[in-house]
C-alpha cells in the first residue's frame, strides 16, 4: 500500500516539474508550428537562463552578455551580406538598432546593475533581456537561410545548434553547477503538504503563459500572422506577412520561455551547463504527445510526464530517465500510424 | 577501372602508413580511431544518406557489441574472436527489436525516436551492475592471431582497416545490385518501389540492421583496442557526432563515410590539443566548432565533402551492358479472356464519395481507356485497382484472383504494372537503373549474395532485360543519363519501360500522353499499338481525346465518381451524356 502522504508529495513534485515541462513543450509546439523546426536547443536556453540568473544573484556578470553582443553582430553581418544591397536606409537603421544597439544596451545595463544587492526582480528582468533576443539572432544566423528546406534538414541543423550551445555553455558558465535562492520564502500549507512560494510561482507562470499565448494567438494581429505562417508559408508571404519576421519572433518567444523556465527551476535544483538538454527533452516528450500541434494536449501531457517522472524516481530511481524517454516510443508509433507522409516530404 | 586503381592506391597508402619512416605513433592511433568511426559512419551512409532514415542512435549499437565482448571475455574467459559472431548477433538482434518499431516511424518522428532510445540505452549501460555501471568493464584481452597478440597499436591498426575496406567494398557491392537499387528507391521513391513489388518496410529493417551490425563491428574492435569500455562513447553525443561525419563526408557516398570520419576525427584531435593552450582546460571548443560546422555544412555544402572530391576524380565510363540469357516470361492469357474485372467498387473519404459503385472490365489483348473531366475519380479508381488504396466496398478481380484488399506489392507480383500521373522516377539514378527496378521481382539475389558479389549472373539478366526494353522504346542513347535530366515526355516513356520490365499481364498508364509533343504522342501510340499486337492488355487514364479515340478498343467514362457511359470509341463520341459532361450540354 502506498503511503498517502508520499503519494501527495510525489504528485506535488510531479506537477511542479510537469508545469515546467509544459512551458517548454508549449514553446516547442510554437516553434514547430511556425517554422517547422524541431527545436532541440530549447533546453540550452533553460540552462543559460538558470545560470545567468544564478550568477547575477551572486553579483557576478554572466558571460551571456558577450554572447548576446557577438550574436547580434553576426546577425547584423549576415543581414548586411545577404540583403545589404537591397536594404533601404530605414531598414539599415532598424537592423543596426535591433542587432547592434539592443545587445550593447542590455550588456551595458547588466554591467551597471550587477551587484550582490540588486533586487531579484531586476535580476530576473536582466536575465530575460539577455536571453530572449538570442532567439531571433539564432534564427537569423542558423535557420532563416534554410527556412524552406525539409523538416529533416532543419532538425539536423537544430542538433548542430544544440551541440554548439552546449559547448558555449561550458565556456560561459564553467563545469560547476549553480543554484539560486527561491524567489520568495512564503509557503502555504495545504493539508499534509506544504506548497512553497516557488511551487506557486511555477504554477502561476505556467498558467499566465498559457493564457498569454492563447490571447496572443487569438486576439493579436501578430499572433494571427504567426498562425497564418504556420498553416501556409507561401500564402502568408503572398498576403504580405514577412515569414522571416514570424520566425524571429517565435524564436524570441521560445528563448524567453526557456529563460523563464530556467529562472523558475534554478532555486529548486542545481543546474549545470548541460542540464538543459534533458529538461528540454522531457518537454519534448510532452510536445510529441500533443503531436507538435495541440497546446492543451501538450500541457496535459507535460503534467503526466512530470508525475510519471516523480513516481519513477521514487520507485526506480536508477531507471528514471529510461522510463521517461521510453514513454515517447509508443506515442511516436501511434503518431506515425496516423500520419500520412508523402514521398515528397521525405 | 580507374576508380579501382584509386582504391588500390588508397589501400596501399593505408598499408604503408605504419612502416613509413618518420610517421609518429600517434598518427597511427589517430588513423585507427578514424577507421573505427568510418565503420559506424559507413552504416549511416547506407541508412541515412541512401535510405533516408536519419538515426542519432548508432553509437548505442557499438555499445551492444562492445559490452557483449567485454563481458564474455573478462567474466567468462571467451576468446575475443569467438565473441565476434556473438557480439554481432546480439547487435543484430537488438537492431531487429528496435528497428521493428523505429522504421515504422514516419518523417521527423523517426530521428526523434532514435534520440529517445539512444539516450535510454546509454543510461541503461550505466545502470546495470553486471556491466560495471558508470565505470564500465576493464581488463579486456587484446585480439591475437595465431597466438600472436595484437596489443601493438600498429597491429590492430591493420585489423581495423581490413574491416573498413572489407565493409566499404561489401557496401558498394550491395548498392550496385538488385537489392541496392531497391534501397536507393527508399528515399523519395517509396510508392513507385512498392508498385514494383518491393517490400519497403522489410527493406528498411534490413538496412537498419545492416547499419547496426557495422556499428557493432566497430564497437567490438573498440573494446579490444581500448581494452576497456564505459557508457560515454555509446551515448547520444557520440551518435550525433557519427551523423555529423556522415553529413560532412557526404551522406550517400560510401567513401564519403571515410572522408567524414577523417575530417571530424582529425579536427577533434587538433581542437583538443590546441584549445587548452588558448582557452584553458575547460572549454569544449570541439563541440562548438562541430555544431557550427554542421550548421554551415547544411547551408552551404549539403552534399558533403565527397561531392567535391568526386568532381576532381575521373568520371567512370558507362559500363557496357552485356547480353545475358533472357528472363523467363509469364504465360499470357488468350486474347479476349477476361483479365481485370471491377465490380461496383466504391471509395469514400469521409462523406465524399470519390468513386461511386463503378464496374467495368479489361479483356486480354485490349486497350481500355478511362476518361472523364477533372475530379471524376479516375486516379482514385487507378489506385484502387493497383493496390495503392483499398476500396470501401466492391471487388477487383485480376487474373482470376480477388485483389480488393491486396497490397501494391501483391498486385505487382500478379503481373500488374503501372505508371504515375506525376512521374515517379528516381531523378539521380540512371535511366537503366530506374528501368531495372521494374524487373525487381524477376530477380532473386538477396542481400548476402549481393554483398559477396555472388549475384552477377542474376544481375546481368536483369540489366540485359532493362537494356532490351530501353532499346525497344528507342531511348538507348539516354540509357546511362540520370533520369531527372530527361525531358518530361521521355521520362513518361521511361516509366512505361520500367513497367514493361515487370513482364506485366496488364499495364496501367496514368495520363501517359500528358506533356508530350505531337510527334512523341504518335510514337507512344505506335508503341502501345505494338504492345497490343504482342498480346499486352492496357488500361489507361487520358485527357487527350484524339489519342484515346484512335488507339483504344473500349472506353469507360466517369463523371463525379460515377460511370456515365462505356462502349466503343465511335459510340462514346456520340453519347449525349458524355457530351453533356464534357461540354456542359452545349452540343
Short mmCIF file of N, CA, C and O in Angstrom, two decimals, chain A residues 32 38 40 141-143 145-146 151-153 155-157 159-168 170-171 174-175 273 277-278 281 284 288 291-292 317-323 325-326 328-329 332-333 335-337 339 341-344 346, chain B residues 52 54 56 101 104-121 123-124 127-128 133 186-192 204 236-237 240-241 243-244 247 282-292 294-295 298-299 424:
data_model
loop_
_atom_site.label_atom_id
_atom_site.label_comp_id
_atom_site.label_asym_id
_atom_site.label_seq_id
_atom_site.Cartn_x
_atom_site.Cartn_y
_atom_site.Cartn_z
N UNK A 32 7.63 24.82 -33.70
CA UNK A 32 7.40 23.87 -34.80
C UNK A 32 6.27 24.33 -35.70
O UNK A 32 6.39 24.25 -36.92
N UNK A 38 12.25 21.49 -35.31
CA UNK A 38 12.13 20.73 -34.07
C UNK A 38 13.23 21.26 -33.17
O UNK A 38 14.40 20.99 -33.36
N UNK A 40 15.43 21.42 -30.72
CA UNK A 40 16.24 20.75 -29.71
C UNK A 40 16.97 21.73 -28.77
O UNK A 40 17.07 21.47 -27.58
N UNK A 141 20.75 33.58 -37.97
CA UNK A 141 22.04 33.01 -38.35
C UNK A 141 21.89 31.59 -38.89
O UNK A 141 22.39 31.27 -39.97
N UNK A 142 21.17 30.75 -38.14
CA UNK A 142 21.21 29.31 -38.46
C UNK A 142 20.01 28.84 -39.29
O UNK A 142 20.16 27.94 -40.10
N UNK A 143 18.83 29.42 -39.06
CA UNK A 143 17.64 28.80 -39.64
C UNK A 143 17.04 29.57 -40.82
O UNK A 143 16.53 28.97 -41.75
N UNK A 145 18.39 31.13 -43.32
CA UNK A 145 18.92 30.82 -44.66
C UNK A 145 18.39 29.51 -45.24
O UNK A 145 18.43 29.31 -46.44
N UNK A 146 17.93 28.59 -44.38
CA UNK A 146 17.44 27.31 -44.91
C UNK A 146 15.98 27.11 -44.54
O UNK A 146 15.49 25.98 -44.42
N UNK A 151 12.02 19.25 -43.22
CA UNK A 151 11.99 19.17 -41.76
C UNK A 151 13.25 18.48 -41.25
O UNK A 151 13.82 18.88 -40.24
N UNK A 152 13.71 17.47 -41.99
CA UNK A 152 14.88 16.73 -41.54
C UNK A 152 16.13 17.59 -41.54
O UNK A 152 16.95 17.52 -40.62
N UNK A 153 16.31 18.42 -42.57
CA UNK A 153 17.47 19.30 -42.61
C UNK A 153 17.41 20.31 -41.47
O UNK A 153 18.40 20.55 -40.79
N UNK A 155 15.95 19.90 -38.71
CA UNK A 155 16.14 19.14 -37.48
C UNK A 155 17.63 18.90 -37.24
O UNK A 155 18.13 19.09 -36.13
N UNK A 156 18.34 18.50 -38.29
CA UNK A 156 19.77 18.25 -38.14
C UNK A 156 20.49 19.55 -37.80
O UNK A 156 21.43 19.55 -36.99
N UNK A 157 20.05 20.65 -38.39
CA UNK A 157 20.62 21.95 -38.03
C UNK A 157 20.39 22.24 -36.55
O UNK A 157 21.29 22.71 -35.85
N UNK A 159 20.14 20.13 -34.22
CA UNK A 159 21.08 19.30 -33.45
C UNK A 159 22.45 19.97 -33.42
O UNK A 159 23.13 20.00 -32.39
N UNK A 160 22.87 20.53 -34.56
CA UNK A 160 24.15 21.24 -34.62
C UNK A 160 24.16 22.42 -33.67
O UNK A 160 25.12 22.64 -32.93
N UNK A 161 23.07 23.18 -33.64
CA UNK A 161 22.96 24.33 -32.75
C UNK A 161 23.02 23.87 -31.29
O UNK A 161 23.70 24.48 -30.46
N UNK A 162 22.35 22.77 -31.01
CA UNK A 162 22.38 22.22 -29.65
C UNK A 162 23.81 21.91 -29.22
O UNK A 162 24.25 22.26 -28.13
N UNK A 163 24.54 21.26 -30.13
CA UNK A 163 25.93 20.88 -29.85
C UNK A 163 26.76 22.13 -29.55
O UNK A 163 27.48 22.19 -28.55
N UNK A 164 26.64 23.14 -30.43
CA UNK A 164 27.43 24.36 -30.26
C UNK A 164 27.05 25.09 -28.98
O UNK A 164 27.91 25.57 -28.23
N UNK A 165 25.73 25.15 -28.69
CA UNK A 165 25.29 25.90 -27.50
C UNK A 165 25.71 25.20 -26.21
O UNK A 165 25.99 25.86 -25.20
N UNK A 166 25.76 23.86 -26.21
CA UNK A 166 26.23 23.16 -25.02
C UNK A 166 27.70 23.48 -24.78
O UNK A 166 28.11 23.77 -23.65
N UNK A 167 28.48 23.44 -25.87
CA UNK A 167 29.90 23.77 -25.74
C UNK A 167 30.08 25.20 -25.25
O UNK A 167 30.88 25.47 -24.35
N UNK A 168 29.31 26.12 -25.80
CA UNK A 168 29.38 27.52 -25.37
C UNK A 168 28.97 27.66 -23.91
O UNK A 168 29.54 28.45 -23.17
N UNK A 170 29.47 25.60 -21.51
CA UNK A 170 30.61 25.25 -20.68
C UNK A 170 31.61 26.40 -20.64
O UNK A 170 32.14 26.75 -19.58
N UNK A 171 31.85 27.00 -21.81
CA UNK A 171 32.80 28.11 -21.86
C UNK A 171 32.29 29.30 -21.06
O UNK A 171 33.06 29.99 -20.39
N UNK A 174 31.23 27.50 -17.03
CA UNK A 174 32.09 26.55 -16.33
C UNK A 174 31.36 25.26 -16.01
O UNK A 174 30.16 25.12 -16.26
N UNK A 175 32.11 24.31 -15.46
CA UNK A 175 31.55 22.98 -15.23
C UNK A 175 30.79 22.90 -13.91
O UNK A 175 30.06 21.94 -13.67
N UNK A 273 25.78 23.36 -16.90
CA UNK A 273 25.72 23.92 -18.26
C UNK A 273 24.99 22.99 -19.23
O UNK A 273 24.42 23.42 -20.22
N UNK A 277 19.48 20.15 -21.70
CA UNK A 277 19.10 19.21 -22.75
C UNK A 277 18.06 18.20 -22.28
O UNK A 277 17.01 18.03 -22.92
N UNK A 278 18.35 17.58 -21.12
CA UNK A 278 17.41 16.56 -20.63
C UNK A 278 16.08 17.19 -20.23
O UNK A 278 15.02 16.61 -20.47
N UNK A 281 14.22 17.88 -23.35
CA UNK A 281 13.72 16.67 -23.99
C UNK A 281 12.43 16.18 -23.33
O UNK A 281 11.57 15.60 -23.99
N UNK A 284 9.80 17.88 -24.69
CA UNK A 284 9.61 17.28 -26.00
C UNK A 284 8.67 16.11 -25.98
O UNK A 284 7.82 15.96 -26.84
N UNK A 288 5.46 15.96 -28.24
CA UNK A 288 5.21 14.89 -29.22
C UNK A 288 3.84 14.27 -28.95
O UNK A 288 3.09 13.96 -29.86
N UNK A 291 1.40 15.94 -30.49
CA UNK A 291 1.59 15.90 -31.94
C UNK A 291 2.25 17.17 -32.49
O UNK A 291 2.09 17.50 -33.64
N UNK A 292 3.00 17.87 -31.65
CA UNK A 292 3.66 19.11 -32.06
C UNK A 292 2.64 20.11 -32.61
O UNK A 292 2.97 20.94 -33.43
N UNK A 317 14.61 4.73 -9.05
CA UNK A 317 15.35 5.96 -9.33
C UNK A 317 16.45 5.73 -10.37
O UNK A 317 16.73 6.60 -11.18
N UNK A 318 17.06 4.53 -10.35
CA UNK A 318 18.16 4.29 -11.29
C UNK A 318 17.66 4.33 -12.73
O UNK A 318 18.41 4.62 -13.64
N UNK A 319 16.39 4.02 -12.92
CA UNK A 319 15.89 3.89 -14.28
C UNK A 319 14.95 5.03 -14.68
O UNK A 319 14.20 4.94 -15.64
N UNK A 320 15.03 6.12 -13.88
CA UNK A 320 14.12 7.24 -14.09
C UNK A 320 14.15 7.76 -15.53
O UNK A 320 13.13 7.83 -16.21
N UNK A 321 15.35 8.11 -16.01
CA UNK A 321 15.47 8.70 -17.34
C UNK A 321 14.98 7.72 -18.41
O UNK A 321 14.33 8.09 -19.37
N UNK A 322 15.35 6.44 -18.20
CA UNK A 322 14.99 5.42 -19.19
C UNK A 322 13.47 5.34 -19.30
O UNK A 322 12.91 5.32 -20.40
N UNK A 323 12.80 5.32 -18.14
CA UNK A 323 11.34 5.21 -18.15
C UNK A 323 10.72 6.42 -18.86
O UNK A 323 9.85 6.28 -19.72
N UNK A 325 12.02 8.48 -21.08
CA UNK A 325 12.23 8.57 -22.52
C UNK A 325 11.57 7.44 -23.29
O UNK A 325 11.24 7.60 -24.45
N UNK A 326 11.39 6.30 -22.61
CA UNK A 326 10.71 5.22 -23.31
C UNK A 326 9.22 5.50 -23.45
O UNK A 326 8.54 4.91 -24.28
N UNK A 328 8.05 7.93 -24.78
CA UNK A 328 7.85 8.61 -26.07
C UNK A 328 7.63 7.60 -27.19
O UNK A 328 6.94 7.87 -28.17
N UNK A 329 8.22 6.40 -27.04
CA UNK A 329 8.22 5.47 -28.17
C UNK A 329 6.81 5.02 -28.60
O UNK A 329 6.46 5.14 -29.77
N UNK A 332 5.22 7.84 -30.40
CA UNK A 332 5.73 8.03 -31.76
C UNK A 332 5.10 7.03 -32.72
O UNK A 332 4.71 7.38 -33.83
N UNK A 333 4.99 5.78 -32.25
CA UNK A 333 4.40 4.75 -33.11
C UNK A 333 2.96 5.10 -33.43
O UNK A 333 2.52 5.09 -34.58
N UNK A 335 1.57 8.05 -33.32
CA UNK A 335 1.51 9.22 -34.19
C UNK A 335 1.83 8.86 -35.63
O UNK A 335 1.25 9.40 -36.57
N UNK A 336 2.79 7.94 -35.81
CA UNK A 336 3.19 7.56 -37.17
C UNK A 336 2.06 6.85 -37.89
O UNK A 336 1.89 6.99 -39.09
N UNK A 337 1.29 6.06 -37.14
CA UNK A 337 0.19 5.33 -37.77
C UNK A 337 -0.80 6.29 -38.38
O UNK A 337 -1.35 6.05 -39.44
N UNK A 339 -0.13 9.45 -39.28
CA UNK A 339 0.44 10.46 -40.17
C UNK A 339 0.52 9.96 -41.60
O UNK A 339 0.80 8.80 -41.84
N UNK A 341 2.67 10.53 -44.72
CA UNK A 341 3.87 11.19 -45.24
C UNK A 341 4.05 10.81 -46.69
O UNK A 341 4.19 9.65 -47.02
N UNK A 342 4.06 11.81 -47.51
CA UNK A 342 4.25 11.55 -48.92
C UNK A 342 5.74 11.41 -49.22
O UNK A 342 6.57 11.76 -48.42
N UNK A 343 6.04 10.87 -50.38
CA UNK A 343 7.43 10.76 -50.79
C UNK A 343 8.10 12.12 -50.82
O UNK A 343 9.26 12.26 -50.47
N UNK A 344 7.35 13.13 -51.24
CA UNK A 344 7.95 14.44 -51.42
C UNK A 344 8.44 15.01 -50.09
O UNK A 344 9.43 15.68 -50.03
N UNK A 346 9.51 13.30 -47.50
CA UNK A 346 10.70 12.61 -47.03
C UNK A 346 11.90 13.14 -47.76
O UNK A 346 12.96 13.27 -47.33
N UNK B 52 17.53 7.26 -46.41
CA UNK B 52 16.71 8.35 -45.93
C UNK B 52 16.21 8.20 -44.50
O UNK B 52 15.28 8.89 -44.09
N UNK B 54 17.11 8.90 -40.85
CA UNK B 54 18.09 9.59 -40.03
C UNK B 54 18.15 8.99 -38.63
O UNK B 54 17.14 8.94 -37.94
N UNK B 56 20.19 9.08 -34.88
CA UNK B 56 21.16 9.67 -33.97
C UNK B 56 21.60 8.64 -32.92
O UNK B 56 22.25 8.97 -31.96
N UNK B 101 10.23 -1.27 -34.44
CA UNK B 101 9.46 -0.08 -34.05
C UNK B 101 9.93 1.12 -34.85
O UNK B 101 9.14 1.84 -35.44
N UNK B 104 9.13 1.96 -38.63
CA UNK B 104 7.73 2.26 -38.88
C UNK B 104 7.41 3.73 -38.62
O UNK B 104 6.35 4.22 -39.01
N UNK B 105 8.30 4.41 -37.90
CA UNK B 105 8.06 5.82 -37.61
C UNK B 105 8.22 6.60 -38.90
O UNK B 105 9.08 6.31 -39.71
N UNK B 106 7.38 7.61 -39.05
CA UNK B 106 7.44 8.32 -40.32
C UNK B 106 8.01 9.71 -40.13
O UNK B 106 7.99 10.26 -39.04
N UNK B 107 8.57 10.23 -41.19
CA UNK B 107 9.06 11.61 -41.22
C UNK B 107 9.98 11.93 -40.07
O UNK B 107 10.89 11.17 -39.74
N UNK B 108 9.71 13.06 -39.40
CA UNK B 108 10.59 13.51 -38.33
C UNK B 108 10.40 12.74 -37.04
O UNK B 108 11.14 12.91 -36.09
N UNK B 109 9.36 11.88 -36.98
CA UNK B 109 9.22 11.07 -35.77
C UNK B 109 10.35 10.07 -35.65
O UNK B 109 10.72 9.63 -34.57
N UNK B 110 10.91 9.67 -36.80
CA UNK B 110 11.95 8.65 -36.78
C UNK B 110 13.22 9.12 -36.06
O UNK B 110 13.65 8.49 -35.10
N UNK B 111 13.82 10.27 -36.48
CA UNK B 111 15.01 10.70 -35.73
C UNK B 111 14.71 10.98 -34.26
O UNK B 111 15.56 10.72 -33.40
N UNK B 112 13.49 11.49 -33.96
CA UNK B 112 13.15 11.70 -32.55
C UNK B 112 13.16 10.38 -31.80
O UNK B 112 13.61 10.29 -30.66
N UNK B 113 12.63 9.34 -32.46
CA UNK B 113 12.63 8.02 -31.85
C UNK B 113 14.05 7.54 -31.58
O UNK B 113 14.34 7.02 -30.50
N UNK B 114 14.96 7.78 -32.53
CA UNK B 114 16.33 7.32 -32.33
C UNK B 114 16.99 8.07 -31.17
O UNK B 114 17.80 7.50 -30.45
N UNK B 115 16.62 9.34 -30.99
CA UNK B 115 17.16 10.08 -29.85
C UNK B 115 16.66 9.45 -28.55
O UNK B 115 17.41 9.23 -27.60
N UNK B 116 15.37 9.09 -28.53
CA UNK B 116 14.78 8.52 -27.31
C UNK B 116 15.47 7.22 -26.94
O UNK B 116 15.92 7.05 -25.80
N UNK B 117 15.59 6.28 -27.88
CA UNK B 117 16.24 5.04 -27.46
C UNK B 117 17.75 5.19 -27.33
O UNK B 117 18.39 4.49 -26.55
N UNK B 118 18.34 6.14 -28.08
CA UNK B 118 19.76 6.41 -27.94
C UNK B 118 20.11 6.81 -26.51
O UNK B 118 21.07 6.30 -25.92
N UNK B 119 19.33 7.72 -25.95
CA UNK B 119 19.56 8.16 -24.57
C UNK B 119 19.27 7.03 -23.59
O UNK B 119 20.04 6.76 -22.66
N UNK B 120 18.16 6.34 -23.82
CA UNK B 120 17.75 5.30 -22.86
C UNK B 120 18.80 4.20 -22.78
O UNK B 120 19.13 3.73 -21.68
N UNK B 121 19.32 3.77 -23.91
CA UNK B 121 20.29 2.68 -23.90
C UNK B 121 21.58 3.14 -23.22
O UNK B 121 22.19 2.40 -22.46
N UNK B 123 21.80 5.30 -20.78
CA UNK B 123 21.57 5.23 -19.33
C UNK B 123 21.55 3.79 -18.85
O UNK B 123 22.03 3.47 -17.77
N UNK B 124 20.98 2.93 -19.67
CA UNK B 124 20.89 1.52 -19.30
C UNK B 124 22.29 0.94 -19.07
O UNK B 124 22.53 0.26 -18.07
N UNK B 127 23.63 1.78 -15.76
CA UNK B 127 22.89 1.40 -14.56
C UNK B 127 22.98 -0.09 -14.26
O UNK B 127 22.55 -0.53 -13.21
N UNK B 128 23.50 -0.87 -15.20
CA UNK B 128 23.47 -2.32 -14.99
C UNK B 128 24.72 -2.76 -14.23
O UNK B 128 25.85 -2.47 -14.64
N UNK B 133 28.32 -0.60 -14.22
CA UNK B 133 27.71 0.73 -14.11
C UNK B 133 28.53 1.80 -14.84
O UNK B 133 28.99 1.56 -15.94
N UNK B 186 14.25 3.79 -51.62
CA UNK B 186 13.51 4.05 -50.37
C UNK B 186 13.32 5.53 -50.16
O UNK B 186 12.31 5.98 -49.64
N UNK B 187 14.35 6.29 -50.51
CA UNK B 187 14.31 7.72 -50.27
C UNK B 187 13.65 8.41 -51.44
O UNK B 187 14.25 8.60 -52.48
N UNK B 188 12.40 8.77 -51.28
CA UNK B 188 11.72 9.54 -52.30
C UNK B 188 11.05 8.70 -53.38
O UNK B 188 10.43 9.23 -54.28
N UNK B 189 11.15 7.38 -53.28
CA UNK B 189 10.52 6.57 -54.33
C UNK B 189 9.72 5.42 -53.76
O UNK B 189 9.54 4.39 -54.41
N UNK B 190 9.20 5.61 -52.53
CA UNK B 190 8.56 4.51 -51.84
C UNK B 190 7.35 3.98 -52.60
O UNK B 190 7.21 2.77 -52.80
N UNK B 191 6.49 4.89 -53.06
CA UNK B 191 5.26 4.45 -53.72
C UNK B 191 5.58 3.69 -55.00
O UNK B 191 5.04 2.61 -55.27
N UNK B 192 6.52 4.22 -55.78
CA UNK B 192 6.91 3.55 -57.01
C UNK B 192 7.51 2.18 -56.69
O UNK B 192 7.18 1.17 -57.32
N UNK B 204 13.62 -1.53 -45.24
CA UNK B 204 14.10 -0.56 -44.26
C UNK B 204 14.71 -1.27 -43.05
O UNK B 204 15.74 -0.86 -42.53
N UNK B 236 24.43 9.67 -26.67
CA UNK B 236 23.79 10.42 -27.75
C UNK B 236 24.77 11.36 -28.45
O UNK B 236 24.72 11.52 -29.66
N UNK B 237 25.70 11.96 -27.65
CA UNK B 237 26.64 12.88 -28.28
C UNK B 237 27.49 12.18 -29.32
O UNK B 237 27.76 12.73 -30.39
N UNK B 240 25.39 11.70 -32.35
CA UNK B 240 25.29 12.93 -33.13
C UNK B 240 26.56 13.14 -33.94
O UNK B 240 26.52 13.52 -35.11
N UNK B 241 27.70 12.84 -33.30
CA UNK B 241 28.97 13.00 -33.98
C UNK B 241 29.06 12.11 -35.23
O UNK B 241 29.56 12.53 -36.27
N UNK B 243 26.59 11.05 -37.02
CA UNK B 243 25.73 11.60 -38.06
C UNK B 243 26.40 12.81 -38.72
O UNK B 243 26.32 13.00 -39.93
N UNK B 244 27.08 13.59 -37.88
CA UNK B 244 27.83 14.74 -38.39
C UNK B 244 28.86 14.28 -39.42
O UNK B 244 29.01 14.86 -40.49
N UNK B 247 27.11 13.44 -42.66
CA UNK B 247 26.64 14.62 -43.39
C UNK B 247 27.82 15.37 -44.00
O UNK B 247 27.82 15.75 -45.17
N UNK B 282 38.98 24.08 -19.64
CA UNK B 282 37.55 23.83 -19.56
C UNK B 282 36.83 23.82 -20.89
O UNK B 282 35.93 23.02 -21.12
N UNK B 283 37.22 24.74 -21.76
CA UNK B 283 36.39 24.99 -22.93
C UNK B 283 36.20 23.73 -23.77
O UNK B 283 37.12 22.96 -23.99
N UNK B 284 34.98 23.56 -24.22
CA UNK B 284 34.65 22.40 -25.06
C UNK B 284 34.56 22.93 -26.49
O UNK B 284 33.51 22.85 -27.11
N UNK B 285 35.67 23.48 -26.95
CA UNK B 285 35.61 24.16 -28.24
C UNK B 285 35.24 23.21 -29.37
O UNK B 285 34.59 23.60 -30.33
N UNK B 286 35.63 21.92 -29.21
CA UNK B 286 35.33 21.00 -30.31
C UNK B 286 33.83 20.92 -30.57
O UNK B 286 33.40 20.93 -31.71
N UNK B 287 33.03 20.88 -29.49
CA UNK B 287 31.59 20.76 -29.77
C UNK B 287 31.03 22.06 -30.32
O UNK B 287 30.10 22.04 -31.13
N UNK B 288 31.61 23.21 -29.92
CA UNK B 288 31.14 24.48 -30.50
C UNK B 288 31.45 24.47 -32.00
O UNK B 288 30.59 24.76 -32.84
N UNK B 289 32.69 24.12 -32.33
CA UNK B 289 33.10 24.12 -33.73
C UNK B 289 32.29 23.09 -34.53
O UNK B 289 31.82 23.38 -35.63
N UNK B 290 32.11 21.89 -33.96
CA UNK B 290 31.35 20.85 -34.68
C UNK B 290 29.92 21.31 -34.94
O UNK B 290 29.40 21.15 -36.03
N UNK B 291 29.32 21.87 -33.90
CA UNK B 291 27.94 22.32 -34.05
C UNK B 291 27.83 23.37 -35.14
O UNK B 291 26.98 23.29 -36.03
N UNK B 292 28.75 24.36 -35.07
CA UNK B 292 28.72 25.44 -36.06
C UNK B 292 28.99 24.89 -37.46
O UNK B 292 28.33 25.27 -38.43
N UNK B 294 28.41 21.88 -38.57
CA UNK B 294 27.25 21.11 -39.04
C UNK B 294 26.21 22.06 -39.65
O UNK B 294 25.67 21.81 -40.73
N UNK B 295 25.99 23.19 -38.95
CA UNK B 295 25.03 24.18 -39.45
C UNK B 295 25.50 24.75 -40.79
O UNK B 295 24.74 24.83 -41.76
N UNK B 298 25.24 22.20 -43.68
CA UNK B 298 23.89 22.02 -44.20
C UNK B 298 23.46 23.21 -45.05
O UNK B 298 22.65 23.08 -45.96
N UNK B 299 24.02 24.40 -44.73
CA UNK B 299 23.64 25.59 -45.51
C UNK B 299 24.38 25.66 -46.84
O UNK B 299 23.80 26.01 -47.86
N UNK B 424 7.11 9.34 -61.24
CA UNK B 424 7.81 8.94 -60.03
C UNK B 424 9.05 8.13 -60.39
O UNK B 424 9.12 6.92 -60.17
#
